[in-house]
Amino acid sequence: MSVNIDSRVVTPGSDDYVEEAWELKERINREEGVLKQRRKFFTDAYRRSKVHCYVQDGDLIGFAAVRRDGYILFLAVDPAYRGEGIGKRLVARVAEDHDTITCHARTSNENALQFYEHLGFEIKRRIDDYYEDGGDAYYLKLGADVGITDRLSDLIRR
């Protein structure tokens, strides 16, 4: 990862980087057809979350918004920075605070599913019509039973 990428944490109740996160999410939505949340839902959830951010030269290049229970609401990495370990590092930051991490991923989002499975997440169940547009989701979990801290530490060292 580039030396000029900074890690930041946005605490619940803050608007720091909310506009930048929305713009990144929307760009990914336009290019890849995923992350289809409405603005009010996104901003409300973002403001209630602890958000781990990676910023390069003032630009948000990745973020993970997580609830108090370890559920990742949003995880996004700028496509230009994928493959540099930013997504893994974001999940590792979440793992520092939680024994178990959960999330949903669209069943058609192969990139997300491969990413999560590579980190050791397990598909726990499929939920039909989960998304507002009728899309189906998988509920994924990474927990102490699969050695979350050791697994992510190993991945980060690679």
XYZ file of C-alpha atoms in Angstrom:
158
model
C 0.000 0.000 0.000
C 1.289 3.443 -0.909
C 3.016 5.396 1.846
C 0.824 8.444 1.247
C -2.423 6.662 2.114
C -3.780 7.703 5.493
C -6.107 5.741 7.743
C -8.891 7.666 9.460
C -11.816 6.767 11.707
C -15.124 8.628 11.576
C -17.055 8.253 14.800
C -20.834 7.780 14.950
C -22.713 11.039 14.613
C -20.117 12.650 12.366
C -20.549 13.744 8.761
C -16.823 13.539 7.991
C -16.365 12.028 4.532
C -20.086 11.247 4.131
C -20.282 13.157 0.819
C -17.081 11.579 -0.457
C -18.320 8.119 0.570
C -21.637 8.737 -1.205
C -19.836 9.810 -4.391
C -17.529 6.773 -4.319
C -20.491 4.450 -3.728
C -22.454 6.057 -6.543
C -19.525 5.803 -8.978
C -19.203 2.097 -8.167
C -22.964 1.727 -8.609
C -22.851 3.323 -12.064
C -19.856 1.252 -13.179
C -20.704 -2.105 -11.608
C -24.427 -2.061 -10.780
C -23.887 -2.748 -7.055
C -24.226 -0.625 -3.910
C -27.698 0.538 -4.888
C -28.785 2.200 -1.642
C -30.857 5.367 -1.638
C -29.132 8.527 -0.402
C -31.170 8.983 2.807
C -30.723 5.342 3.807
C -26.994 5.555 3.083
C -26.356 8.832 4.911
C -28.463 7.848 7.935
C -26.693 4.494 8.257
C -23.276 6.102 7.684
C -23.885 8.650 10.445
C -24.871 5.899 12.899
C -21.757 3.848 12.116
C -18.104 3.810 12.938
C -16.445 4.326 9.565
C -12.904 3.258 8.764
C -11.506 5.280 5.869
C -8.453 5.286 3.663
C -7.568 8.642 2.163
C -4.903 9.485 -0.398
C -3.977 13.102 -1.053
C -7.302 14.202 0.447
C -9.383 11.781 -1.661
C -11.391 8.962 -0.084
C -10.290 5.721 -1.757
C -11.984 3.186 0.512
C -14.252 2.901 3.513
C -16.048 0.407 5.727
C -19.064 1.540 7.750
C -19.762 -0.838 10.628
C -22.426 -1.091 13.322
C -21.638 -1.657 16.984
C -22.367 -5.384 16.586
C -19.714 -5.869 13.878
C -22.108 -5.824 10.935
C -20.524 -4.158 7.890
C -23.160 -1.913 6.350
C -20.998 -0.648 3.498
C -17.578 -1.619 2.187
C -16.267 0.161 -0.876
C -12.855 0.527 -2.490
C -12.188 2.775 -5.448
C -11.722 0.432 -8.441
C -8.411 2.161 -9.265
C -7.026 0.965 -5.907
C -8.355 -2.580 -5.835
C -5.772 -5.299 -5.497
C -3.628 -3.165 -3.165
C -4.951 -4.741 0.040
C -7.180 -1.831 1.050
C -10.321 -3.969 1.378
C -8.461 -6.544 3.486
C -7.086 -3.811 5.701
C -10.531 -2.292 6.160
C -11.944 -5.643 7.267
C -8.921 -6.147 9.535
C -9.631 -2.774 11.170
C -13.209 -3.905 11.831
C -11.878 -7.188 13.255
C -9.798 -5.276 15.801
C -13.054 -4.268 17.525
C -15.219 -7.362 16.994
C -15.018 -11.119 17.537
C -17.523 -11.680 14.757
C -18.089 -9.746 11.549
C -21.212 -10.135 9.435
C -22.535 -8.569 6.250
C -24.829 -9.118 3.296
C -23.660 -9.372 -0.295
C -25.767 -9.410 -3.425
C -25.824 -12.954 -4.857
C -24.899 -11.507 -8.262
C -21.892 -9.548 -6.928
C -19.178 -12.057 -7.777
C -16.338 -9.653 -6.886
C -17.668 -9.116 -3.373
C -18.388 -12.796 -2.833
C -14.891 -13.816 -3.951
C -13.374 -11.126 -1.740
C -15.301 -12.169 1.356
C -14.755 -15.880 0.785
C -11.013 -15.246 0.307
C -10.974 -13.625 3.767
C -12.695 -16.653 5.272
C -16.288 -15.439 5.469
C -18.823 -18.224 5.273
C -22.192 -17.998 3.566
C -24.712 -18.690 6.293
C -27.904 -18.326 4.293
C -29.495 -16.939 1.156
C -32.239 -14.339 1.478
C -34.535 -13.943 -1.512
C -35.800 -10.425 -2.311
C -33.524 -8.905 0.339
C -32.788 -5.693 -1.529
C -35.278 -2.957 -2.318
C -34.979 -3.710 -6.052
C -35.848 -7.385 -5.446
C -32.248 -8.617 -5.547
C -31.227 -11.631 -3.501
C -28.487 -11.606 -0.863
C -26.212 -13.927 1.015
C -25.701 -13.391 4.728
C -21.995 -13.867 5.437
C -20.138 -14.353 8.697
C -16.551 -14.326 9.828
C -16.127 -15.194 13.477
C -13.970 -16.533 16.241
C -14.911 -20.055 15.195
C -12.843 -19.539 12.030
C -9.946 -17.714 13.730
C -10.793 -14.197 12.582
C -7.776 -12.427 14.041
C -5.209 -15.013 12.973
C -6.749 -15.372 9.514
C -6.759 -11.626 8.828
C -3.270 -11.193 10.269
C -2.010 -13.861 7.873
C -3.736 -12.202 4.906
C -2.323 -8.763 5.705
C 1.225 -10.136 5.877
C 0.939 -11.600 2.356
